Short mmCIF file of N, CA and C and ligand atoms in Angstrom, two decimals:
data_model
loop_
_atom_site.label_atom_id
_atom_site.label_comp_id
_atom_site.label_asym_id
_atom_site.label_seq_id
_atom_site.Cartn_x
_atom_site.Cartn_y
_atom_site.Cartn_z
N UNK A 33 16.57 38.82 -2.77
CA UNK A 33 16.81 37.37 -2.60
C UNK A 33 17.86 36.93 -3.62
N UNK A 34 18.63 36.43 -3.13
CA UNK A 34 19.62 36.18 -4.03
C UNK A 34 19.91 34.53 -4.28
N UNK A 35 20.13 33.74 -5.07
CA UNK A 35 19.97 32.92 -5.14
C UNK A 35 20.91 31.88 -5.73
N UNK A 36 21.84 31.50 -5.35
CA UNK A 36 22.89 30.58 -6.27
C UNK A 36 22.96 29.15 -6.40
N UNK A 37 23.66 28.36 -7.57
CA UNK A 37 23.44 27.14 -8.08
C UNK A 37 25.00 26.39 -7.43
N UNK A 38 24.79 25.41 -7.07
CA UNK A 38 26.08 24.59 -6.94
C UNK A 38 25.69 23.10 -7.95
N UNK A 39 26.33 23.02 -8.73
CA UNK A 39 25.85 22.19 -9.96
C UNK A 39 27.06 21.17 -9.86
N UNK A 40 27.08 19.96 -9.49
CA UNK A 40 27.42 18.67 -10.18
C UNK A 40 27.01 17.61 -10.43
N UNK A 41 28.09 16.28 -10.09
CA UNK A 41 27.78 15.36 -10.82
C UNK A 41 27.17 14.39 -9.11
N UNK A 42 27.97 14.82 -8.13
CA UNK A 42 27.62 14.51 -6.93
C UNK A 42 27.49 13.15 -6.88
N UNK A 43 28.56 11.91 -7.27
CA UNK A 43 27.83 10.23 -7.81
C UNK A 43 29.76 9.91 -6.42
N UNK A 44 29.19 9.89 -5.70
CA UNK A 44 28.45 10.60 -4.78
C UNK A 44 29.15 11.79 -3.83
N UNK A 45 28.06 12.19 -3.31
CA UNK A 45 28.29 13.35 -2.35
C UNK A 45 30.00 13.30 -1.59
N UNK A 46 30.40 13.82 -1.51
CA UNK A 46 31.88 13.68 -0.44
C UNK A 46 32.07 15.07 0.82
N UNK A 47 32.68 14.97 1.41
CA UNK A 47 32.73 15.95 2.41
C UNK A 47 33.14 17.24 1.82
N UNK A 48 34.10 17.08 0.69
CA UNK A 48 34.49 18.30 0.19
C UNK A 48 33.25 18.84 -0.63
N UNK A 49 32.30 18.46 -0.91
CA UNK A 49 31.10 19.05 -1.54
C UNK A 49 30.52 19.72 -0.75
N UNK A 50 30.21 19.19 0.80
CA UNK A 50 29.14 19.52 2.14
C UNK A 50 30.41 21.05 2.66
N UNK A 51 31.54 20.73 2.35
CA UNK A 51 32.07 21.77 2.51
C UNK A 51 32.08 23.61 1.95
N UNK A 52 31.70 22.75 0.42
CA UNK A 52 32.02 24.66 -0.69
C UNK A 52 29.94 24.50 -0.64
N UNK A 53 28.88 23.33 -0.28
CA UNK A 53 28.30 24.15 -0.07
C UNK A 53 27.48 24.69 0.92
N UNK A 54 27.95 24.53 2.02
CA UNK A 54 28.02 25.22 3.37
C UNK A 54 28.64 26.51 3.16
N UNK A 55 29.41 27.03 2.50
CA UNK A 55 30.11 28.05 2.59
C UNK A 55 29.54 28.66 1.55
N UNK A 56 28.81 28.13 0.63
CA UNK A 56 28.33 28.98 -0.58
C UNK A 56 26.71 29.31 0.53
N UNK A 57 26.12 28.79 1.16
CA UNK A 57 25.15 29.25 1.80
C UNK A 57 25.26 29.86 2.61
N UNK A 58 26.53 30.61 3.33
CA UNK A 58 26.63 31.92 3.85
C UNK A 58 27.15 33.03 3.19
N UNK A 59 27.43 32.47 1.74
CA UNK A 59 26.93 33.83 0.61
C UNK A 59 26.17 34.19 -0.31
N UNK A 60 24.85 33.59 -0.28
CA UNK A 60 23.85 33.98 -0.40
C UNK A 60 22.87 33.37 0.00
N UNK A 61 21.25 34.27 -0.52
CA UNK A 61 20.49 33.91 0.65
C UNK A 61 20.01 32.40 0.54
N UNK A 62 19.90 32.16 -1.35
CA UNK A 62 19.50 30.46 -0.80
C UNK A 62 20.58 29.90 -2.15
N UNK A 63 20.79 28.79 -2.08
CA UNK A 63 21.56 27.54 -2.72
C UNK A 63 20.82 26.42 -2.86
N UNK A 64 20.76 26.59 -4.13
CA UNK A 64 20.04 25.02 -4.45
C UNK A 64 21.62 24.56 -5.36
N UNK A 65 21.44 22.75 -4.29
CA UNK A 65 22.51 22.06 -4.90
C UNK A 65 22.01 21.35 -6.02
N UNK A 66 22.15 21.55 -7.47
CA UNK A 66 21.32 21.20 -8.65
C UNK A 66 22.76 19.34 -9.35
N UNK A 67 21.67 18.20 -9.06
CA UNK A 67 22.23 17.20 -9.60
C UNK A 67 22.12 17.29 -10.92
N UNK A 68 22.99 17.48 -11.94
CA UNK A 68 22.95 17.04 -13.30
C UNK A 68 23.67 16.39 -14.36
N UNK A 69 23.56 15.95 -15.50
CA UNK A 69 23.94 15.03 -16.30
C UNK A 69 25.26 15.49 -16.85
N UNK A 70 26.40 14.71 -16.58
CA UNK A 70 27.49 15.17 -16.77
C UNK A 70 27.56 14.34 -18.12
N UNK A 71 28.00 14.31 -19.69
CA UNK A 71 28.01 13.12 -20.50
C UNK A 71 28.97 12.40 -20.55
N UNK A 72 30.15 13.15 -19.87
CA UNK A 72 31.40 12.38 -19.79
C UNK A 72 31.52 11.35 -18.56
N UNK A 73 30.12 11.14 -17.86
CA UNK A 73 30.63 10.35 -16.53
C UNK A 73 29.69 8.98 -16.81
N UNK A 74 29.91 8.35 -16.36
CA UNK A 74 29.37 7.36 -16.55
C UNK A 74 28.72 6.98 -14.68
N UNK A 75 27.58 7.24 -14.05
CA UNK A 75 27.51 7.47 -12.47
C UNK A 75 27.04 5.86 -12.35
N UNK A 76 27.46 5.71 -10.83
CA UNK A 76 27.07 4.70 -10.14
C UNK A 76 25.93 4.59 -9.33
N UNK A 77 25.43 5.42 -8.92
CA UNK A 77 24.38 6.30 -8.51
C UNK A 77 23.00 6.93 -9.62
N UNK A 78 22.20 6.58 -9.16
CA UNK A 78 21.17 7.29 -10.10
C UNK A 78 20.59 8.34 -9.62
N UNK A 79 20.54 9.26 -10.65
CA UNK A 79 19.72 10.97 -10.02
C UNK A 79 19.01 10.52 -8.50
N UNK A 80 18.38 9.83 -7.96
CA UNK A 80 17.38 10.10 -6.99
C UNK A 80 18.44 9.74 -6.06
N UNK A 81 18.97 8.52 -6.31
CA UNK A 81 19.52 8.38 -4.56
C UNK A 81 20.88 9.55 -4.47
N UNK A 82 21.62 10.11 -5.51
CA UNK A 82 22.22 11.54 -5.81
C UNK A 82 21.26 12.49 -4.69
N UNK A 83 20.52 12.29 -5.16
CA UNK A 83 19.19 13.66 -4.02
C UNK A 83 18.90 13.61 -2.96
N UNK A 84 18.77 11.49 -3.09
CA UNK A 84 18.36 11.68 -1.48
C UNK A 84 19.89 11.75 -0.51
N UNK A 85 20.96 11.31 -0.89
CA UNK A 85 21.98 11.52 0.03
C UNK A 85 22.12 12.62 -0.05
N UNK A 86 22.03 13.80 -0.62
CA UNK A 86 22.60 15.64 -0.68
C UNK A 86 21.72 15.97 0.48
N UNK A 87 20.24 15.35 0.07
CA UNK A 87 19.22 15.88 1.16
C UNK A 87 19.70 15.64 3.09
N UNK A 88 20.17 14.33 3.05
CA UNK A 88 20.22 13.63 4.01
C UNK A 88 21.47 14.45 4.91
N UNK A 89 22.62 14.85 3.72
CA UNK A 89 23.90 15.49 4.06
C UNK A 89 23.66 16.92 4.37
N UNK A 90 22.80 17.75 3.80
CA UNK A 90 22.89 19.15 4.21
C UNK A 90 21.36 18.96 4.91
N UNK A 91 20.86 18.62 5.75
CA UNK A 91 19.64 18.43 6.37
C UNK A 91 19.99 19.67 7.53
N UNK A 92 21.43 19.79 7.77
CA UNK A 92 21.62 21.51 9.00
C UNK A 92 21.38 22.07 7.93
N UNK A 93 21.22 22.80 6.83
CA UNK A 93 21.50 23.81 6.61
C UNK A 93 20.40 24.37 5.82
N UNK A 94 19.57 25.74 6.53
CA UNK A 94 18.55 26.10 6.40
C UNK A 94 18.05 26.84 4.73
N UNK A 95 18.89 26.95 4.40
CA UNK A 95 19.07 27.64 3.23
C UNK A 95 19.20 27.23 1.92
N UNK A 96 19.62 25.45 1.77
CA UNK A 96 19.86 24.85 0.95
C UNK A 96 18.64 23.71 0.37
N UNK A 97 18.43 23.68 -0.81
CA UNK A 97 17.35 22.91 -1.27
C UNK A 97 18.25 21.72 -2.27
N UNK A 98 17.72 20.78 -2.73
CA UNK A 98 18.22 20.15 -3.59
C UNK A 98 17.30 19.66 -4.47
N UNK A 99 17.80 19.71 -5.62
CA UNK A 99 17.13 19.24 -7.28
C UNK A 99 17.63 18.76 -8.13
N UNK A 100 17.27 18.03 -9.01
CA UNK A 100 17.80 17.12 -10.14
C UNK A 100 17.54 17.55 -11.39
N UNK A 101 18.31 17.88 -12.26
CA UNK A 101 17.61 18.20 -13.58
C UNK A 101 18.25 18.07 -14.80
N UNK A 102 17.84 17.33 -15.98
CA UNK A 102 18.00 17.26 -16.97
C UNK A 102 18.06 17.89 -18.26
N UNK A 103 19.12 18.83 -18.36
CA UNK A 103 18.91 19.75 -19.37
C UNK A 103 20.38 20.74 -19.41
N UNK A 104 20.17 21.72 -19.67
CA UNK A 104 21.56 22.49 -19.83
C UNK A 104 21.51 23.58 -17.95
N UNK A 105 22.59 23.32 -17.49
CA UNK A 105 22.86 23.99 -16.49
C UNK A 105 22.51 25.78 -16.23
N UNK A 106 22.48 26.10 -17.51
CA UNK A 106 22.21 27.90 -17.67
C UNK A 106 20.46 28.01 -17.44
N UNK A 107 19.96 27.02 -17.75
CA UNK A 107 18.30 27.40 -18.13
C UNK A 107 17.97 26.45 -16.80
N UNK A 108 18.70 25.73 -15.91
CA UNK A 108 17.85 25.76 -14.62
C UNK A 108 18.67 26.55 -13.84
N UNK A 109 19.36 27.35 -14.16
CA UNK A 109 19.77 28.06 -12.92
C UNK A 109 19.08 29.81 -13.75
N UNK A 110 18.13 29.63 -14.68
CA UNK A 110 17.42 31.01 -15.11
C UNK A 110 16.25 30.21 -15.01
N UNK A 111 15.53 29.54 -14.48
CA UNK A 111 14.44 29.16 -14.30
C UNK A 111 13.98 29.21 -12.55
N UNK A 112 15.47 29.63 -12.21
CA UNK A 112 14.96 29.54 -10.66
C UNK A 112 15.44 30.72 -9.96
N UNK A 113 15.70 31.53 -11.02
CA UNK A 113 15.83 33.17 -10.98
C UNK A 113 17.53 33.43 -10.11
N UNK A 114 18.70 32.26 -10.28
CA UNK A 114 19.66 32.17 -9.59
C UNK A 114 20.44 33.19 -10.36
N UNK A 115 21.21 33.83 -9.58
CA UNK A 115 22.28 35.12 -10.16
C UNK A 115 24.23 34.57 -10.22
N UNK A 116 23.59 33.47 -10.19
CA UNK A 116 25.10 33.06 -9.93
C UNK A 116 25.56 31.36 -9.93
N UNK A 117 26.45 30.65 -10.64
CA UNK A 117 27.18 29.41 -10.09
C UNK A 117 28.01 29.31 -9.59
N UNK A 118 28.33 28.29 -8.44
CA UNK A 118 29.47 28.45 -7.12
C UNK A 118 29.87 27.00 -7.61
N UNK A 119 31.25 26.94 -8.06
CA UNK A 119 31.78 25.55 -7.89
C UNK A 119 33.08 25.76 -7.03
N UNK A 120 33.43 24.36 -6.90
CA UNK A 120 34.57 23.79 -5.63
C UNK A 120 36.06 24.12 -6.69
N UNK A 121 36.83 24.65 -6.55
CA UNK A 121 38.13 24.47 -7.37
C UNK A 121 38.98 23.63 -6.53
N UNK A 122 39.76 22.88 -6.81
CA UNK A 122 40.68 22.04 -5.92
C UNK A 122 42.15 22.41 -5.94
N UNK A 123 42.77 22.19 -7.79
CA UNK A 123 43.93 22.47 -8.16
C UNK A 123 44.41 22.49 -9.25
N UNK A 124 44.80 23.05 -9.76
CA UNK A 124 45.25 23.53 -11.01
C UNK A 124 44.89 22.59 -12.38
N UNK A 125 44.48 21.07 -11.93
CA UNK A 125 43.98 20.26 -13.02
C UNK A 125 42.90 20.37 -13.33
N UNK A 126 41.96 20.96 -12.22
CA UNK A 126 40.81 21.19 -12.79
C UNK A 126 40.20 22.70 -12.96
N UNK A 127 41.49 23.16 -13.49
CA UNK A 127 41.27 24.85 -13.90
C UNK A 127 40.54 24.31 -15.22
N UNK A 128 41.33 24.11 -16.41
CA UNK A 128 40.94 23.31 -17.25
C UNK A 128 39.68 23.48 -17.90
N UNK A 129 39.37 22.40 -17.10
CA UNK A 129 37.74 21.83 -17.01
C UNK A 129 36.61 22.95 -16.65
N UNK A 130 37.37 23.07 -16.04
CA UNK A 130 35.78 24.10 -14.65
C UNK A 130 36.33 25.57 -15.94
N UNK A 131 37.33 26.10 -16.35
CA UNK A 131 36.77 27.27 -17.12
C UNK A 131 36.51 27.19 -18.23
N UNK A 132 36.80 25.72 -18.96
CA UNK A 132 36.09 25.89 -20.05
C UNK A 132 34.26 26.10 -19.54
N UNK A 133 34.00 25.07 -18.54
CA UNK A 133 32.56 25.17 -18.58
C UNK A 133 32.24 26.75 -18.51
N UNK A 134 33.13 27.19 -17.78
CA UNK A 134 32.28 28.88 -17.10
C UNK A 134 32.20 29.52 -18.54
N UNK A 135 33.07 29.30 -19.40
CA UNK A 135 33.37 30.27 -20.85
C UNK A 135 32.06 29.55 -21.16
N UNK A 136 31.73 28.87 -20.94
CA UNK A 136 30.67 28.03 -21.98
C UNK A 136 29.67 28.63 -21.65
N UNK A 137 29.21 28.54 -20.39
CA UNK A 137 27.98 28.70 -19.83
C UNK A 137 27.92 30.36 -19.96
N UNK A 138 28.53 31.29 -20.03
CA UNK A 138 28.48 32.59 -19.45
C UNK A 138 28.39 33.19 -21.65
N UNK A 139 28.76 32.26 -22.37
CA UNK A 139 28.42 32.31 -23.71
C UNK A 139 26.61 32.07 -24.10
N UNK A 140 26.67 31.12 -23.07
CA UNK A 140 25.10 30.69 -23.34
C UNK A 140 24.19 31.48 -22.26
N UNK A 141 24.52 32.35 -21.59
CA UNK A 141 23.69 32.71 -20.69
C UNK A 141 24.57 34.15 -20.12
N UNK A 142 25.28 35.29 -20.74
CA UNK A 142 26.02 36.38 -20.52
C UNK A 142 25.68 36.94 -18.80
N UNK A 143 24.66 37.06 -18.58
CA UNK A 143 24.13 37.81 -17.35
C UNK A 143 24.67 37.19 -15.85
N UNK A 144 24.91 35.15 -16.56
CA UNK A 144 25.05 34.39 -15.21
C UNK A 144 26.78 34.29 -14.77
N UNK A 145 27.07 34.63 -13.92
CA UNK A 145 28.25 34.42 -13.37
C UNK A 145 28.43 33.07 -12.42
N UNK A 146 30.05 32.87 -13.05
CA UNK A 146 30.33 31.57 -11.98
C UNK A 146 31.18 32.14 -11.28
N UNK A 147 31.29 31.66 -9.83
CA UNK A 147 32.01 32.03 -9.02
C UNK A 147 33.10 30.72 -8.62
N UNK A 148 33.76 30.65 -8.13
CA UNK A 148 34.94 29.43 -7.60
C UNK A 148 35.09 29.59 -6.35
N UNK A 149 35.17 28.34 -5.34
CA UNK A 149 35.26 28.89 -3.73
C UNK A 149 36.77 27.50 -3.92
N UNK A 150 37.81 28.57 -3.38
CA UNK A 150 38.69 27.41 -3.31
C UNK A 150 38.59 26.52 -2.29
N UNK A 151 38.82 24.76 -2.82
CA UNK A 151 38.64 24.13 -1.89
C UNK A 151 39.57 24.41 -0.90
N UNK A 152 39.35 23.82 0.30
CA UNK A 152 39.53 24.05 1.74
C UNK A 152 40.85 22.62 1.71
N UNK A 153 42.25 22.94 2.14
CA UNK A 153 43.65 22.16 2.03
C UNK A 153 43.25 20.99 1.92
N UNK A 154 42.53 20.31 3.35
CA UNK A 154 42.35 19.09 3.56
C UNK A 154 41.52 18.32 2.51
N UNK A 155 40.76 19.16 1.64
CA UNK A 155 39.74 18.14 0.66
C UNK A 155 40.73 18.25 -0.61
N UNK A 156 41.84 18.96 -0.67
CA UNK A 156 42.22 18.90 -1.56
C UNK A 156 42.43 17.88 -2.60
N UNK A 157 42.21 16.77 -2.58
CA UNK A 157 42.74 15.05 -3.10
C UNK A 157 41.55 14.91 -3.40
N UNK A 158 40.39 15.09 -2.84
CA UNK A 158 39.39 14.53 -2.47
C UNK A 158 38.04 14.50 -3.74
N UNK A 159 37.55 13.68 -3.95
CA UNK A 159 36.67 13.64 -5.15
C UNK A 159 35.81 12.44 -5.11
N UNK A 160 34.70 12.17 -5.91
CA UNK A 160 34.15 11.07 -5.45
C UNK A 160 34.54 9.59 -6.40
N UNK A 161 35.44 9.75 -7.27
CA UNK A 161 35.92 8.75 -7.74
C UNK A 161 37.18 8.37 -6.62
N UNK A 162 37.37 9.00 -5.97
CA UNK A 162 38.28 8.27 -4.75
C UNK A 162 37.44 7.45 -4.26
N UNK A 163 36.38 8.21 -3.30
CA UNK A 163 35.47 7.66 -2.48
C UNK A 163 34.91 6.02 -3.03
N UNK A 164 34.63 6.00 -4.92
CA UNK A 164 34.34 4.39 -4.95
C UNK A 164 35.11 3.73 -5.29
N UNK A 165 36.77 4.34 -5.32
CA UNK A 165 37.86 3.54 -5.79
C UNK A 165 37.72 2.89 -4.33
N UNK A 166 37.98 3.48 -3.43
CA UNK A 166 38.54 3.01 -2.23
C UNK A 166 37.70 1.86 -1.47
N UNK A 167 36.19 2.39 -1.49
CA UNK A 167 35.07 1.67 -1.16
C UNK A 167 35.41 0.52 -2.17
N UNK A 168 35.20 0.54 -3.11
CA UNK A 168 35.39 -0.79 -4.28
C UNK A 168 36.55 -1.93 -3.29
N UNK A 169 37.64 -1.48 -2.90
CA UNK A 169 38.46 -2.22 -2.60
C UNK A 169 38.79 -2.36 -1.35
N UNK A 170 37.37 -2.31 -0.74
CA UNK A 170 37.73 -2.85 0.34
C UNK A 170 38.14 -1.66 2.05
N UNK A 171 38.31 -0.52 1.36
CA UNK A 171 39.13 0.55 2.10
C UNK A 171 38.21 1.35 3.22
N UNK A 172 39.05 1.87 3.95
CA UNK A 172 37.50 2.95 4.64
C UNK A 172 37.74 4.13 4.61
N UNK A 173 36.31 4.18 3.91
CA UNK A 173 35.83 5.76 3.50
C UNK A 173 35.33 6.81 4.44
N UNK A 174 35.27 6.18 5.43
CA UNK A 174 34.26 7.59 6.82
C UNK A 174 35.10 8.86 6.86
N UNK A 175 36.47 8.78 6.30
CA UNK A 175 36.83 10.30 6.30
C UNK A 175 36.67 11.51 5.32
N UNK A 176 35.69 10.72 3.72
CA UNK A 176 35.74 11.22 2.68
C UNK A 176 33.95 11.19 2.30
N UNK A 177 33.32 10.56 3.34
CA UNK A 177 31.56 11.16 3.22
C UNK A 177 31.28 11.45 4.17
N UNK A 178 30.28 12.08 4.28
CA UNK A 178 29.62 13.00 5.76
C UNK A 178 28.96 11.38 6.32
N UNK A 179 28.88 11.69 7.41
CA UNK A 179 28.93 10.54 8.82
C UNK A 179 27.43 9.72 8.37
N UNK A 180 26.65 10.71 8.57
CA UNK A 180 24.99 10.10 8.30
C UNK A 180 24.93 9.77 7.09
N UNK A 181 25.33 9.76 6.14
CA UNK A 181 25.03 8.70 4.49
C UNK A 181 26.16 7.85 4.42
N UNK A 182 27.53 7.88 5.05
CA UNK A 182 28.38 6.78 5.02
C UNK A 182 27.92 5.28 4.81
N UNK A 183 26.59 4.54 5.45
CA UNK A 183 26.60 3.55 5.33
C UNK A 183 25.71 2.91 3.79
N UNK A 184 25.10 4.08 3.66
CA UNK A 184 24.81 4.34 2.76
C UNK A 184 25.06 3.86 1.28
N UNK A 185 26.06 4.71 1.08
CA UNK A 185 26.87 4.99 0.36
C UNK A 185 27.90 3.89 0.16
N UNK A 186 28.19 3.26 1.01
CA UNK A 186 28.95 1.90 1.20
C UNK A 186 28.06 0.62 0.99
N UNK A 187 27.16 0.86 1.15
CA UNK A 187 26.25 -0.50 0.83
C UNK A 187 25.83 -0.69 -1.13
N UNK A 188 26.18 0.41 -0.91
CA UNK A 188 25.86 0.63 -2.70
C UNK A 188 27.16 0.38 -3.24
N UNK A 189 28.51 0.88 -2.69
CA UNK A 189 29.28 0.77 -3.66
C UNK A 189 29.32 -0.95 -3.43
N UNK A 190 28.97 -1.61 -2.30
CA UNK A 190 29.47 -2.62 -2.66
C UNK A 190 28.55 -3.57 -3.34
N UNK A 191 27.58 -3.30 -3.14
CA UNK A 191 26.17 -3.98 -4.42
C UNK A 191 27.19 -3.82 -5.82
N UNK A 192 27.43 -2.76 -6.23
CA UNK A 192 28.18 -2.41 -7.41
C UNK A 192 29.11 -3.14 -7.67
N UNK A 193 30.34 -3.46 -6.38
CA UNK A 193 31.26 -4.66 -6.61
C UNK A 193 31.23 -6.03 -6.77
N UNK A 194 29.64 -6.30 -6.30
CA UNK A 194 29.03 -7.81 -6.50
C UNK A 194 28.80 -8.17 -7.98
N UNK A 195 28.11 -7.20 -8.43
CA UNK A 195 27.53 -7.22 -10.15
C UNK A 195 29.37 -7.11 -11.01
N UNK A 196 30.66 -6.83 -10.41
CA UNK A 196 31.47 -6.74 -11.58
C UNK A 196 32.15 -7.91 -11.60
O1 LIG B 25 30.63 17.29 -10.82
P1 LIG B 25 30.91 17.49 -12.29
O2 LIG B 25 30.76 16.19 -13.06
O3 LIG B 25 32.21 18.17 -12.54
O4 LIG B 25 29.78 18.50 -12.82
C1 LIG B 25 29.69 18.83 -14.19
C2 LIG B 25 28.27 19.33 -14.51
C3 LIG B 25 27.24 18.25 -14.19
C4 LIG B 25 27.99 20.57 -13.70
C5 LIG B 25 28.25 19.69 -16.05
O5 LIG B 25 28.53 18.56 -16.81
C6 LIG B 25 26.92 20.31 -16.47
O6 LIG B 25 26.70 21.50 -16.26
N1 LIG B 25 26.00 19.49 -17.04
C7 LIG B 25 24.72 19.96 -17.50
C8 LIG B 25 24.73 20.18 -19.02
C9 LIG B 25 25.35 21.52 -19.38
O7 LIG B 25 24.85 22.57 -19.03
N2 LIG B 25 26.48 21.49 -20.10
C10 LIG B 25 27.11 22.70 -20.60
C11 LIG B 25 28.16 23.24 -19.66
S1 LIG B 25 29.72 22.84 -20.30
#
């Protein structure tokens, strides 16, 4: 049984996420998409409704679980016996970022490997600070969240634009 982590910040879900992890669940046998505390982000979204839209978004896909957790990324993905992290790469700005984490994590945890699934052309742009720039102002988002949490997801960002 093999078991891999797709770990972000997910505030919120976007198509290019439902994308690397659909594709990370036809390489191995299960994927749990793990929500966790990024310190540099400041989310709009709180851990649960993070869970319940992942849940709502990968509801096809038999293989995928979702969880929330608070703590260092190496010790829930060795607590759930995972052999591996799968993140989305997009483009060269977020080489950066994504290998410092892997140097980090693979320092704190030698055995766990990260893997990179390059994103797929069309998500290339794509991130979820688009998704509430655009929502914020008014824009439409149905091409940048999966269909069934779209309204979702829009009702919140704009609660969010009422309070600023
Ligand atoms: O979607 P993001 O914001 O790029 O994901 C980053 C995330 C949440 C995966 C990262 O911040 C993380 O792993 N947080 C948990 C704490 C941790 O393990 N930090 C050490 C790795 S640098």
């Amino acid at each position: 049984m093999r078991t891999a982590i797709c770990p972000g910040s997910f505030d919120p879900v976007t198509v290019g996420h439902i994308d690397i992890i659909t594709r990370a669940s036809k390489l191995f046998d299960k994927v749990i998409v793990a929500v966790l505390v990024n310190v540099e982000k400041k989310p709009w979204f709180t851990i649960n409704e993070r869970i319940d839209l992942l849940k709502k978004a990968t509801i096809g896909i038999d293989n995928v679980e979702i969880a929330g957790f608070d703590g260092l990324l190496v010790d829930f993905a060795k607590q759930n016996n995972a052999c591996a992290i799968v993140k989305g790469l997009r483009a060269v700005s977020d080489f950066e970022y994504e290998f410092q984490m892997a140097l980090t994590n693979s320092k704190l945890a030698p055995d766990m490997e990260t893997m990179f699934l390059t994103t797929s052309s069309e998500h290339m742009y794509l991130s979820s600070s688009i998704v509430k720039q655009v929502g914020l102002w008014g824009g439409d988002i149905s091409p940048f969240v999966p269909d069934c949490v779209h309204d979702e997801i829009l009702m919140r960002i704009r609660q969010r634009s009422k309070l600023k």
